[in-house]
Each structure stands twice: as structure tokens, then as C-alpha cells.
CSV table of C-alpha atoms and ligand atoms in Angstrom, one decimal:
chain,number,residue,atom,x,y,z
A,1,UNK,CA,46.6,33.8,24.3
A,2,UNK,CA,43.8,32.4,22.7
A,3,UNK,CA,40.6,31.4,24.2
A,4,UNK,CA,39.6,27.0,23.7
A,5,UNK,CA,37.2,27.0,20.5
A,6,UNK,CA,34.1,26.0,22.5
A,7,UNK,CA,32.6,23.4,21.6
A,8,UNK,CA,29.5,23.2,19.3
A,9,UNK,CA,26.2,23.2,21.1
A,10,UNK,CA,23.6,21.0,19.6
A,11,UNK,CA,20.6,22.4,17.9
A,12,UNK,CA,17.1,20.9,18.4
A,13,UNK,CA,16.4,18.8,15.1
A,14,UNK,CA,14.1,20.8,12.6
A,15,UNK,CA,10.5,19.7,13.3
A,16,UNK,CA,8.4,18.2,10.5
A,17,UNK,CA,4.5,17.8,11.2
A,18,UNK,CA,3.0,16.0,8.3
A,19,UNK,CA,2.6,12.2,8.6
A,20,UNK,CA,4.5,10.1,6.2
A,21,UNK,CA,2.1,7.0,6.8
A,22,UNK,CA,-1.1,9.6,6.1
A,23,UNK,CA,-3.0,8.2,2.6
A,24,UNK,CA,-1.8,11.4,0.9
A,25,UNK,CA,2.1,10.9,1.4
A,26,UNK,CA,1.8,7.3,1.0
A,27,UNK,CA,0.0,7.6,-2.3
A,28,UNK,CA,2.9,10.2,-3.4
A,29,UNK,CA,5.6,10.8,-1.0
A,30,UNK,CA,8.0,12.5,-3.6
A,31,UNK,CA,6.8,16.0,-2.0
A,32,UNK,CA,7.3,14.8,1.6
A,33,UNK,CA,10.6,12.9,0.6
A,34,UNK,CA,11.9,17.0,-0.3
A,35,UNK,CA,10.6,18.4,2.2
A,36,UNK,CA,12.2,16.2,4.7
A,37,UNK,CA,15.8,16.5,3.0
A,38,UNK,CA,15.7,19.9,2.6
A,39,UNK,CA,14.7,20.4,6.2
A,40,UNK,CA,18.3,19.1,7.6
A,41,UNK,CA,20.0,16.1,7.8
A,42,UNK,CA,17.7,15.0,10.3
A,43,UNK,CA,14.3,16.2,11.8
A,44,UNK,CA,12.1,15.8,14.3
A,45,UNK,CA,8.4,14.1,13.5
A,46,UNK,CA,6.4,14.7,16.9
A,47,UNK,CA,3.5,13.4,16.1
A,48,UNK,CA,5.4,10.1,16.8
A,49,UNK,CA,8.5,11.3,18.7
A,50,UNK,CA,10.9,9.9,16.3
A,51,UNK,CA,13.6,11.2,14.8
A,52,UNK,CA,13.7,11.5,10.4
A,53,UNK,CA,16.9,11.4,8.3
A,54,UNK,CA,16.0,11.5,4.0
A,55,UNK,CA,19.6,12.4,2.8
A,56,UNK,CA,21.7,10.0,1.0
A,57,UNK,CA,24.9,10.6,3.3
A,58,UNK,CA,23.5,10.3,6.3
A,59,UNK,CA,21.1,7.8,5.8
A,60,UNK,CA,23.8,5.8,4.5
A,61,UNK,CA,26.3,6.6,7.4
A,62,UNK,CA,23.3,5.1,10.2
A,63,UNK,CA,22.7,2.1,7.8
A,64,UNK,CA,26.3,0.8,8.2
A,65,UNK,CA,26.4,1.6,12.0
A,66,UNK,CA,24.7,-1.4,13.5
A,67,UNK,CA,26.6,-0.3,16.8
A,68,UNK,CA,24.7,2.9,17.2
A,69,UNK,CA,21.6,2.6,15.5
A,70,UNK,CA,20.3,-0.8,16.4
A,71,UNK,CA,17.7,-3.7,14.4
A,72,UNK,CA,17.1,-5.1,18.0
A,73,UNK,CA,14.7,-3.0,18.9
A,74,UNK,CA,12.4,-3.7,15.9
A,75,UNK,CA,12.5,-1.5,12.6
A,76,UNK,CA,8.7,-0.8,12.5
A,77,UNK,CA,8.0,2.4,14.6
A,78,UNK,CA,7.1,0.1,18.0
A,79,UNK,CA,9.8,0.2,20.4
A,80,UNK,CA,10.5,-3.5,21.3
A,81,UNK,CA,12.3,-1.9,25.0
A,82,UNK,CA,8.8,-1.2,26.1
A,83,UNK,CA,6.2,-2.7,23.8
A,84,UNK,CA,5.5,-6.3,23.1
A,85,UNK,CA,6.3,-7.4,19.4
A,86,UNK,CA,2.8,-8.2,17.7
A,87,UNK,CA,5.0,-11.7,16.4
A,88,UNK,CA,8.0,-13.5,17.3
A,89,UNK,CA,10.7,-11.1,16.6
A,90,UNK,CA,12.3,-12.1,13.1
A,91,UNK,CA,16.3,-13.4,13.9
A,92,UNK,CA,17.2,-11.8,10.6
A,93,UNK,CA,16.0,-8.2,10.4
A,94,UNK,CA,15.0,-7.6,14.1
A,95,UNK,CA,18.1,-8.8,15.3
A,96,UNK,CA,21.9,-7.1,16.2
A,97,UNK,CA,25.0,-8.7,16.1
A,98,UNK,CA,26.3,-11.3,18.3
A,99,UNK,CA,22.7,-12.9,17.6
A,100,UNK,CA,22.3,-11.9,14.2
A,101,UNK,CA,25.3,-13.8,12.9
A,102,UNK,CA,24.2,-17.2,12.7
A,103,UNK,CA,21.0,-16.9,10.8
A,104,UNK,CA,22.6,-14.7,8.3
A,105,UNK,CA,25.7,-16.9,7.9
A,106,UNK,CA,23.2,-20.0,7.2
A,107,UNK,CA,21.1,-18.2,5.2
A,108,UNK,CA,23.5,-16.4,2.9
A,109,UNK,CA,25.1,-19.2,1.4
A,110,UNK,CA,21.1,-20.8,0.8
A,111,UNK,CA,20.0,-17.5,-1.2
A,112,UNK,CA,23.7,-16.8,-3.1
A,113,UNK,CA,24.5,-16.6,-6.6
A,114,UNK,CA,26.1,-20.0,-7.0
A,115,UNK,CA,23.4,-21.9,-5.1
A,116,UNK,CA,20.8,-20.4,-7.0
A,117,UNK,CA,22.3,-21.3,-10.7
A,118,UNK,CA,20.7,-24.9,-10.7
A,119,UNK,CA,17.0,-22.6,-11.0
A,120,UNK,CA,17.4,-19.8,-13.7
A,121,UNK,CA,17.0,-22.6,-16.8
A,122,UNK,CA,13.6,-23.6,-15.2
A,123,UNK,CA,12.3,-20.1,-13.7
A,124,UNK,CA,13.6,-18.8,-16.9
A,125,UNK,CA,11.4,-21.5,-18.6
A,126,UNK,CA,8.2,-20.3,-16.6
A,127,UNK,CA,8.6,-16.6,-17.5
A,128,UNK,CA,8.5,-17.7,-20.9
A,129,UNK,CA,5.1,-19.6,-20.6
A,130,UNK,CA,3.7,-16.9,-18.9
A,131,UNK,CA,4.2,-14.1,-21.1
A,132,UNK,CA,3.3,-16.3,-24.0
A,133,UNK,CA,0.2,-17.0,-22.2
A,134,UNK,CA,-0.2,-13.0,-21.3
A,135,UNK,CA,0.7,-12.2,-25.3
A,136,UNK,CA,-2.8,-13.5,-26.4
A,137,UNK,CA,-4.5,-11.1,-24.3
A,138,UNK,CA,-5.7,-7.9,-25.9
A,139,UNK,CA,-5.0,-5.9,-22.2
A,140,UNK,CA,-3.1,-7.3,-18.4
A,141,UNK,CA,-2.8,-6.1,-15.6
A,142,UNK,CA,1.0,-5.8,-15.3
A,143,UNK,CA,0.5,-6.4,-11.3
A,144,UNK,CA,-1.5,-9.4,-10.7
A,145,UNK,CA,-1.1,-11.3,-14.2
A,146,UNK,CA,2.9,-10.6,-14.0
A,147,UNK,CA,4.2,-9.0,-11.1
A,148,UNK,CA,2.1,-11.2,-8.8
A,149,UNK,CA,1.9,-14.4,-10.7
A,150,UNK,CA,5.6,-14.7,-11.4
A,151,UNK,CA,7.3,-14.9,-8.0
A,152,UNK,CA,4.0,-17.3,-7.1
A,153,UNK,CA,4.9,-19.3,-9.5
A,154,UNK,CA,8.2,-19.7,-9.0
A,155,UNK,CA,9.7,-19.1,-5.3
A,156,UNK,CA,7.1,-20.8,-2.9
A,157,UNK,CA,8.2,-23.7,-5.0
A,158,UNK,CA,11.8,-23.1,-4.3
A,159,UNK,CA,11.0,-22.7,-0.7
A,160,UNK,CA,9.1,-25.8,-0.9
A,161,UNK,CA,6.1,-25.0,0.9
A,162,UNK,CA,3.2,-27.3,-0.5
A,163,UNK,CA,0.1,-25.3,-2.6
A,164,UNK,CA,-2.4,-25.6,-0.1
A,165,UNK,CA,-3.0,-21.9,1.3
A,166,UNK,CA,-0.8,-19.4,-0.9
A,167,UNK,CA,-3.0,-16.9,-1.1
A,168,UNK,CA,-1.8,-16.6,2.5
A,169,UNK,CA,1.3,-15.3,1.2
A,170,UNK,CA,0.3,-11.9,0.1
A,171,UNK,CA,-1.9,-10.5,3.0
A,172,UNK,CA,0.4,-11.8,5.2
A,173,UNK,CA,3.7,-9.5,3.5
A,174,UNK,CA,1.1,-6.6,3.2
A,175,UNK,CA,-0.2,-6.6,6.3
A,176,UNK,CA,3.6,-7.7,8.1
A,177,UNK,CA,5.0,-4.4,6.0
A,178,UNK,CA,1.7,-2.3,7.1
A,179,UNK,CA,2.8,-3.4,11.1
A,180,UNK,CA,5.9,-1.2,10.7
A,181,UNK,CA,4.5,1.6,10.5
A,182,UNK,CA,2.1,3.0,13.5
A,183,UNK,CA,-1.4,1.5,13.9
A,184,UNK,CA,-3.5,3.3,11.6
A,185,UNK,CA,-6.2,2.5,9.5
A,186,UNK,CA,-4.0,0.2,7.4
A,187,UNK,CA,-2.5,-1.7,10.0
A,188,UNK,CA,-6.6,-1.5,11.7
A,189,UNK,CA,-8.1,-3.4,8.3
A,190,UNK,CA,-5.7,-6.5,8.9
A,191,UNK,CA,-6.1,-7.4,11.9
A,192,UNK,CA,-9.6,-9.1,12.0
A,193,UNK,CA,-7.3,-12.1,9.2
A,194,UNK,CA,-3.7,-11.6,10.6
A,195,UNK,CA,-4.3,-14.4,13.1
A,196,UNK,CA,-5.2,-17.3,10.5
A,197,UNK,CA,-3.3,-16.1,7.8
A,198,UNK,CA,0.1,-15.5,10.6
A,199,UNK,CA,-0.4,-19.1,11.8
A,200,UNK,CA,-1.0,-20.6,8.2
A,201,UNK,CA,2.5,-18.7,7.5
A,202,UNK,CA,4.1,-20.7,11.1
A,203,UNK,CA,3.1,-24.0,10.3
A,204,UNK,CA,4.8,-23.8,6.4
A,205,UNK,CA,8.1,-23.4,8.7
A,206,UNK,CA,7.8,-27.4,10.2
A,207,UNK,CA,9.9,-29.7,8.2
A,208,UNK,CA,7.7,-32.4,7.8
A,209,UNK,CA,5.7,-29.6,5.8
A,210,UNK,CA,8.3,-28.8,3.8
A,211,UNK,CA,10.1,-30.4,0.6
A,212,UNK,CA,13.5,-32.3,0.9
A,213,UNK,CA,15.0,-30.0,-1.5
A,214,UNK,CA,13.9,-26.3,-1.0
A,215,UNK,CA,15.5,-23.5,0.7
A,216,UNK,CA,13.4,-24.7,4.0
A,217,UNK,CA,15.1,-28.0,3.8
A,218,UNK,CA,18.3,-26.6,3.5
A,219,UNK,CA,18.0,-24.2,6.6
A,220,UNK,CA,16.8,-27.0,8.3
A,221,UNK,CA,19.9,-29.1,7.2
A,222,UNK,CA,21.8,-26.2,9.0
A,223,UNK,CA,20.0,-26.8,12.5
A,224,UNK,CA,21.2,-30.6,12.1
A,225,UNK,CA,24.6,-29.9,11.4
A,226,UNK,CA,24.5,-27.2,14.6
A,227,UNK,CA,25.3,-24.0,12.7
A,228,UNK,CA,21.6,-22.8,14.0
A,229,UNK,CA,19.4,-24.4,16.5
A,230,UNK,CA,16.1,-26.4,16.2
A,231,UNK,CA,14.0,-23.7,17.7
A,232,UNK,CA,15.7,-20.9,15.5
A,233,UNK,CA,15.1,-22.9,11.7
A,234,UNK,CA,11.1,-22.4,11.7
A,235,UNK,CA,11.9,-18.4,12.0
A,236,UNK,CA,14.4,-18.6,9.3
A,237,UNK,CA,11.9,-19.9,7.0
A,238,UNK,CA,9.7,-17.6,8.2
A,239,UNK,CA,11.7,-14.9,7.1
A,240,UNK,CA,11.8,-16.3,3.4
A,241,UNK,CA,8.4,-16.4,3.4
A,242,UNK,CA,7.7,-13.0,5.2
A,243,UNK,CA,10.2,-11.0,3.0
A,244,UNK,CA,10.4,-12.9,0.0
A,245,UNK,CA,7.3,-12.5,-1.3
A,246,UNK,CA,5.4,-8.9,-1.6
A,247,UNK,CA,9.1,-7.2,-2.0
A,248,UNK,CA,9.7,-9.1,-5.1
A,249,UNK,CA,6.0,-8.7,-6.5
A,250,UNK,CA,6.2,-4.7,-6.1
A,251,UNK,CA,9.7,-4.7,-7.6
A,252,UNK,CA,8.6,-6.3,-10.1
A,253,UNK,CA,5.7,-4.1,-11.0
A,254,UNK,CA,8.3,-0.8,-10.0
A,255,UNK,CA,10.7,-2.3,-12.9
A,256,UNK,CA,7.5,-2.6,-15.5
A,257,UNK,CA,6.1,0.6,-14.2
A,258,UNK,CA,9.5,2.6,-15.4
A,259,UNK,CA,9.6,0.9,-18.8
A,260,UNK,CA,5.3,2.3,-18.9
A,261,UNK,CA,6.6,6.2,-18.3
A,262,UNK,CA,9.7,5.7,-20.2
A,263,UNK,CA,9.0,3.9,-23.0
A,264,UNK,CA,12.5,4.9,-24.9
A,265,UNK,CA,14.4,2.6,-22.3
A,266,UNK,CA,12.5,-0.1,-23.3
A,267,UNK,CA,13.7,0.2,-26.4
A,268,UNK,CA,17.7,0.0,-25.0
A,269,UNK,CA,16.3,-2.9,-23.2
A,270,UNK,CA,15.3,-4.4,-26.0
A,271,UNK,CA,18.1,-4.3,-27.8
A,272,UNK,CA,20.4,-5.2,-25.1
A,273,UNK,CA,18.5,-7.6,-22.8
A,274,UNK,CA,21.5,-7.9,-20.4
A,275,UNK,CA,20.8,-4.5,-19.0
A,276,UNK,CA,17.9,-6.7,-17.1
A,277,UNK,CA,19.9,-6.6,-13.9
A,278,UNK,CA,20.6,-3.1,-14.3
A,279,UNK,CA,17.2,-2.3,-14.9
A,280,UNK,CA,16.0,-3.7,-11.9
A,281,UNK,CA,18.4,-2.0,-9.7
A,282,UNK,CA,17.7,1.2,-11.7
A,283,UNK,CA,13.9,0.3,-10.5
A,284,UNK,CA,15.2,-0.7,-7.0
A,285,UNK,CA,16.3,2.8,-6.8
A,286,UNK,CA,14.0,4.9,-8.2
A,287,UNK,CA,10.6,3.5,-6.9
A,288,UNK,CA,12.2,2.2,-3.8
A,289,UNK,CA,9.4,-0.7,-3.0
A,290,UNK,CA,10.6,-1.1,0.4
A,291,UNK,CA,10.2,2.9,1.5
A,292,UNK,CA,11.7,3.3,5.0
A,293,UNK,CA,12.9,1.0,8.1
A,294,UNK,CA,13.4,2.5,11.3
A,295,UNK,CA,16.6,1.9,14.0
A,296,UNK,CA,16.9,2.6,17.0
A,297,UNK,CA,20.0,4.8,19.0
A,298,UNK,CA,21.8,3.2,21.1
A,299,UNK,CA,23.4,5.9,22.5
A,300,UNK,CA,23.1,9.5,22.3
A,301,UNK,CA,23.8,10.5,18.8
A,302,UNK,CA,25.0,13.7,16.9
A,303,UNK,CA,23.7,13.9,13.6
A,304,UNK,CA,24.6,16.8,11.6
A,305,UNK,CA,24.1,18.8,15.1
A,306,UNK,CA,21.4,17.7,16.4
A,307,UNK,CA,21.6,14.4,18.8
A,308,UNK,CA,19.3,11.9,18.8
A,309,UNK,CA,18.7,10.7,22.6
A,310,UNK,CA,19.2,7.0,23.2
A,311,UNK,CA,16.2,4.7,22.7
A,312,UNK,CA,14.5,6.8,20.3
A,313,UNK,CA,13.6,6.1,16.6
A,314,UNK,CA,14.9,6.9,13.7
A,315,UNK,CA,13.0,6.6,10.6
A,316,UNK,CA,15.5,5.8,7.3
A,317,UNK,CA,13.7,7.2,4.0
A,318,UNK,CA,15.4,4.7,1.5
A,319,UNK,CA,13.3,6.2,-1.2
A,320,UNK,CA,14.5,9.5,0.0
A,321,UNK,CA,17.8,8.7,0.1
A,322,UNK,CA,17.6,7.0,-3.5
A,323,UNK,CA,16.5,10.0,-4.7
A,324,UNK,CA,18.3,12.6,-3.0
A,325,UNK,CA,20.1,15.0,-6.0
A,326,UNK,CA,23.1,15.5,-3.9
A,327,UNK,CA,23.8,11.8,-4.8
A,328,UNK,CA,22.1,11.6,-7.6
A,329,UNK,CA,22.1,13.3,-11.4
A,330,UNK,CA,18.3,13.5,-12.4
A,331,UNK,CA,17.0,11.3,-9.6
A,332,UNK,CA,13.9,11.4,-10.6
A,333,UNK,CA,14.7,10.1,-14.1
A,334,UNK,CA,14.3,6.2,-14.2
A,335,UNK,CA,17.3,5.8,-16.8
A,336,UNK,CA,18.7,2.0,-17.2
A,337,UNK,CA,21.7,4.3,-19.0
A,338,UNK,CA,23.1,5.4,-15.5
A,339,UNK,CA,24.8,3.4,-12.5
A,340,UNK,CA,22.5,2.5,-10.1
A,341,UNK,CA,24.8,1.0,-7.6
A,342,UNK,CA,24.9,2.6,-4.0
A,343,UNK,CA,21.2,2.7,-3.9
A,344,UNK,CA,20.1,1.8,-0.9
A,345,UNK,CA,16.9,0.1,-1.2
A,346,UNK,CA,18.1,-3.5,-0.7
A,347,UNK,CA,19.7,-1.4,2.5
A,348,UNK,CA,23.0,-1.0,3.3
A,349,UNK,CA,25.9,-3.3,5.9
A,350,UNK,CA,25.3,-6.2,7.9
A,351,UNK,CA,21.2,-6.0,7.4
A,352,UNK,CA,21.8,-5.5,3.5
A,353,UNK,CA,18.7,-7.9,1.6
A,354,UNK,CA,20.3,-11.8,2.0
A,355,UNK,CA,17.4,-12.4,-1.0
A,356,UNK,CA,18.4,-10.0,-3.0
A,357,UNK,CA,19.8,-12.5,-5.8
A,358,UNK,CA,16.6,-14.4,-5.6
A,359,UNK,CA,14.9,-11.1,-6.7
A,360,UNK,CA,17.6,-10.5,-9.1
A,361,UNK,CA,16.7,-13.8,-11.0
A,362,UNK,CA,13.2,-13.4,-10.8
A,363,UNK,CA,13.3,-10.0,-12.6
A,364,UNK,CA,15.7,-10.9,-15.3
A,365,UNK,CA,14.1,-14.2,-16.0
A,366,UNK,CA,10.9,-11.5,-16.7
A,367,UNK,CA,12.7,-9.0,-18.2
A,368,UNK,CA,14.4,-11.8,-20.8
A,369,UNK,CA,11.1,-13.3,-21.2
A,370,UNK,CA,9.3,-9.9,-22.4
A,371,UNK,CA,12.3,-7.8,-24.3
A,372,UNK,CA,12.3,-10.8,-26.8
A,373,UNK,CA,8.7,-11.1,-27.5
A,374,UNK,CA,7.5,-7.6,-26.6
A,375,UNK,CA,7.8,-5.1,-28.7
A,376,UNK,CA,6.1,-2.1,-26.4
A,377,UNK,CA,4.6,-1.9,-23.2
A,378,UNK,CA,1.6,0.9,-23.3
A,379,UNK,CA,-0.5,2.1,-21.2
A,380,UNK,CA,-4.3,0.7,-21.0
A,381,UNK,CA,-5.8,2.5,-18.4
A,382,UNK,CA,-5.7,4.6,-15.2
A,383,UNK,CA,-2.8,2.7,-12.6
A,384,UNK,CA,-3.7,2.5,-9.3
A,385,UNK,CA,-1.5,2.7,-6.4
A,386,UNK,CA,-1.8,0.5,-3.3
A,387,UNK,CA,-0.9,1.6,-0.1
A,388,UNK,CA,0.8,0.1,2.4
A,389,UNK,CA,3.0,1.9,5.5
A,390,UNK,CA,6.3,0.7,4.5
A,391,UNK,CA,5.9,-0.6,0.8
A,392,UNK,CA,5.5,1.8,-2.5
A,393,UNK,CA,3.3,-0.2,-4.5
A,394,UNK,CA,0.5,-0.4,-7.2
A,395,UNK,CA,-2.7,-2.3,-7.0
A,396,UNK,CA,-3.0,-2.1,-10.8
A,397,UNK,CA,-1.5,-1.6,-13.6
A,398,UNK,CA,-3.3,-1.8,-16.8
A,399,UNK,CA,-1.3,-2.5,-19.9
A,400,UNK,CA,-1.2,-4.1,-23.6
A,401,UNK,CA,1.8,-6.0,-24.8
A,402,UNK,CA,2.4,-4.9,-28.3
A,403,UNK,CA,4.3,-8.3,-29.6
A,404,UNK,CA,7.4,-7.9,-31.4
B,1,OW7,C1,11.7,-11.2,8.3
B,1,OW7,C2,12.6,-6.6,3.2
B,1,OW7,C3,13.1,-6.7,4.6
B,1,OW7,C4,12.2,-8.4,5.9
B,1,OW7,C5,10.9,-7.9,5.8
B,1,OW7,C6,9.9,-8.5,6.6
B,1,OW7,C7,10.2,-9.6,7.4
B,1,OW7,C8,11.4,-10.1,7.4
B,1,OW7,C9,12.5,-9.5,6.7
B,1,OW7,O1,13.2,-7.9,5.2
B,1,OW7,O2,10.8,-11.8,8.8
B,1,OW7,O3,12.9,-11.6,8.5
């Protein structure tokens, strides 16, 4: 006779006590990012009572399992069970299946590959006059001259949002990203503008605002034919214009920051400009501009022996995860040489980035424009990093474009 195997007891989660949204982890979180993988498969943070997971697997595993670890109750660290969202909950990212479904089905099709064909010729056409424009400058700054100016150039446009008020459009994204994270001083220093700058982004989401032939128009074209409702088409085009904007901007910057500290794969680039896509993914990956989203357990859950109680938080290091070495050879090494694929910093499942061909197109369009005129992209000065709670970003980048 043989005694039942008892079953496992869970272990408390391993605690973790430094903050990832203090200046010091934001400005480098690579430290932090180990520490929190090597710790277990998921820890404890008690300053906020949340729960921490940093490796690939199992960040990967809670990404694809809407059913257990919930959008619903917001992705920022505020639990929408018992605290009021600071705006309208997004129907997109904030959102579970059954209600999730319709947004994203009318959205997809807006933002995919064969919709967006029609715009490469003429974004393409506007990368090339600005880096002509940036080649007879002696120095740039690779954020705002390039990184910035590009996608606001191009997609408000495509949304078709008229020009009045852009420069909305970034303080809005930084300070909507900051909101994720817990109210610290960040979060503090944009709240005396969110107000204006939130309602200037709501009333760009009315259709007599909008063009006739934008992605607006088009979600709003989806509300007449009843795939969406009238009330739920203003949200949807909030979404483009919360998520479309400062994402792209610090991808960007992430894709032109790699080819600053590895100079050598600009040179493959160069020669082979269709590695563009790869590139950015490679960038996507390695910087990781959008850092972490929380979910939220739906049930009790055992992670790696340890359960996370139902209703808490659970915050989802992407940037950990995309460089976590039991995925990943030399994860620290941005190399356009290796697959990038898998990364999860578009995310992962149902929630994975709807714009993420939008962002593709921008990037190559820059990447095209600069590996045929550019000849080497060197440093010019000190970069600067801006923070933000849930974005990896850089306020400057200082750099000279050596033509070809
Ligand atoms: C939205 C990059 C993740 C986002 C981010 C911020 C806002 C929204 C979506 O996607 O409003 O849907």
C-alpha cells in the first residue's frame, strides 16, 4: 500500500520591495527586470499588493488567458472592481470578451495589411522629404525631428482629425500611459492639463469633426451598418488616437536608438533595406516601448506554486519577458540577424496591438527613407531618457546623419 501523493501546498510568492515606477528603475529597469525573473516565476510587490511575473513562459501563458487574467478590470495598476476609471474605460484594451468582440472585429479589418496598402506610396513619399530635409542639418535630434515628426505627419492624417490642436496628441499618450501606473509624481505633473487636453482628444472622435475618408470615418461607417453602436464609434476613435500615437513615436526612436549602439547592423540594413520590418520587431523586442500592462485574476490562480487570489493584480513585464535568456540567445544584443518573432511587446492573444501594421509601415517607410541616403547614424551628444510609468522612452537623442 502506498500512501495518495499529497498534493502540493502553495508557497507564498517571493516578495520584491523596490518600485518599478521609482525614477531609478524607470530610467534603467534592466537590473530590476533580473531581479524580478530570477526571483520566481512570479512575486509579490507589497508596496502595491500586486502580484509580478517577468519570465517569458509565464508571462506568455497569462497573456493568452483572457479567461483567467482579465482586461476588464483596467490594465493600469487601479482596480476598476472598486475604483472609478479616471476616463471612459477604452472598449478595446479595457475590455474582455463577449464585449470586446465587436470593436476589435471593426477595427481589425480598418488597421490590416490590405486596407492600409493604398498609404505606403504616399507615407513613403513623406519619409523621403523629411529626411532630405533632416540631411542638410549638421546634428538632429533623432526624437523630435524623426521619431516625433514622422507619425505626426502622417497618421493624424490618416485618422482624419483636422490640424487644429495636435500638440494635444502627445501629452495626452504620455500622460494616458503615465495613468497606468500608480499616482506618483509622473502621473501628479499631468494632471493640472489632462482635462483640456482629454476633452480636445473627445471631441476629434465626432464625425462631423472628422474626414470622409480616414480611419474615423470608416469606424463610423461600421456604427451605420450596425456592426458597433453609435455611442461605442467615438471610443473607437479614441483608441486610435490614445494608442496610436506616443507607441509609434518611441518605437521609432527604440529602432534608431539600436542602429546608434550598434552601428554594424546598420550596415546589414543598409545593404538589405527589407530587413526594415525585422528591425523594428528586433527593436520592438529589445527596448520594449510599451514596458508592462497589468490583468487582473479572475479566479484563484497557481502560478508556478504560488496562487494569485482573485481580484488582484498582476503586473506583465513585456520588456522582461522580451529579454528573458531562457527565451532568448544574447537578449540583450539588438541583432536584426536573429528572429524576433514571439516577442511580446505588441502583446500576445485576443488583446494583441490591432495597429500594429500601422506601426510597421511607419517604420519601414523611415527605415527605407534613411538606409538609402544615410550612410551612418553617430552619436552627437549625451541621450536623454524620458520617463514615463508604462512607456521606455527617450526625450532626446542627439545625432548626425553621415549621407551616403
Ligand atoms: C485605448 C498600446 C496599448 C492602448 C494604449 C492606450 C490606450 C488604448 C489602447 O493600447 O484607448 O484603447
Amino acid at each position: 500500500m502506498t500512501a495518495p501523493i499529497p498534493a502540493r501546498t502553495p508557497a507564498p510568492a517571493p516578495l520584491l520591495h523596490d518600485d518599478p515606477f521609482s525614477d531609478d528603475v524607470l530610467a534603467d529597469p534592466l537590473a530590476f527586470q533580473h531581479e524580478l525573473r530570477e526571483a520566481g516565476p512570479v512575486v509579490h510587490l507589497p508596496q502595491y499588493d500586486v502580484f509580478a511575473m517577468g519570465r517569458y513562459a509565464e508571462v506568455h501563458a497569462a497573456l493568452v488567458d483572457w479567461q483567467r487574467f482579465q482586461s476588464g478590470a483596467g490594465v493600469g495598476l487601479s482596480n476598476f472592481r472598486k475604483e472609478q476609471p479616471w476616463r471612459p474605460p477604452s472598449l478595446l484594451l479595457e475590455t474582455d470578451p463577449p464585449h470586446h468582440d465587436a470593436p476589435r472585429d471593426v477595427l481589425g479589418p480598418i488597421l490590416a495589411p490590405r486596407a492600409l496598402r493604398g498609404l505606403r506610396e504616399s507615407w513613403q513619399a513623406v519619409a523621403d522629404e523629411l529626411v532630405d530635409e533632416l540631411l542638410s542639418r549638421d546634428e538632429i535630434d533623432a526624437v523630435t525631428d524623426l521619431a516625433e515628426a514622422y507619425p505626426l505627419r502622417v497618421f493624424p492624417d490618416a485618422v482624419g482629425i483636422p490640424r487644429e490642436g495636435r500638440e494635444n496628441l502627445l501629452p495626452y499618450g504620455d500622460h494616458l500611459f503615465n495613468a497606468f501606473g500608480p499616482d506618483n509624481g509622473l502621473v501628479q505633473k499631468g494632471k493640472p492639463t489632462i482635462v483640456a487636453t482629454a476633452s480636445w482628444v473627445d471631441a476629434q472622435c465626432r464625425r462631423d469633426v472628422l474626414t470622409k475618408d480616414g480611419f474615423g470615418a470608416a469606424i463610423w461607417e461600421a456604427a451605420d451598418r450596425g456592426d458597433i453602436t453609435q455611442a461605442q464609434a467615438p471610443l473607437i476613435v479614441r483608441s486610435l488616437l490614445s494608442a496610436g500615437v506616443d507607441t509609434t513615436v518611441h518605437a521609432i526612436a527604440a529602432v534608431l536608438h539600436g542602429f546608434l549602439t550598434a552601428p554594424d547592423q546598420w550596415q546589414v540594413l543598409r545593404r538589405s533595406p527589407s530587413a526594415a520590418r525585422i528591425a523594428f520587431d528586433e527593436a520592438i523586442r529589445w527596448e520594449t516601448p510599451v514596458q508592462t500592462f497589468f490583468r487582473t485574476a479572475t479566479t484563484d490562480v497557481l502560478v508556478g506554486g504560488t496562487v494569485i487570489p482573485d481580484g488582484h493584480k498582476i503586473l506583465m513585464f513585456l520588456g522582461a519577458a522580451n529579454r528573458d535568456p531562457r527565451r532568448w540567445q544574447d537578449p540583450d544584443a539588438f541583432d536584426i540577424g536573429r528572429d524576433p518573432s514571439g516577442h511580446v511587446g505588441f502583446g500576445m492573444g485576443l488583446h494583441q496591438c490591432v495597429g500594429q501594421h500601422v506601426a510597421r509601415l511607419e517604420a519601414e517607410c523611415v527605415l527605407h527613407a534613411l538606409a538609402a541616403r544615410v550612410r551612418a547614424i553617430e552619436p552627437a551628444g549625451e541621450p536623454v531618457r524620458h520617463l514615463n510609468n508604462t512607456l521606455r522612452a527617450w526625450e532626446s537623442l542627439p545625432v548626425r546623419l553621415v549621407p551616403a
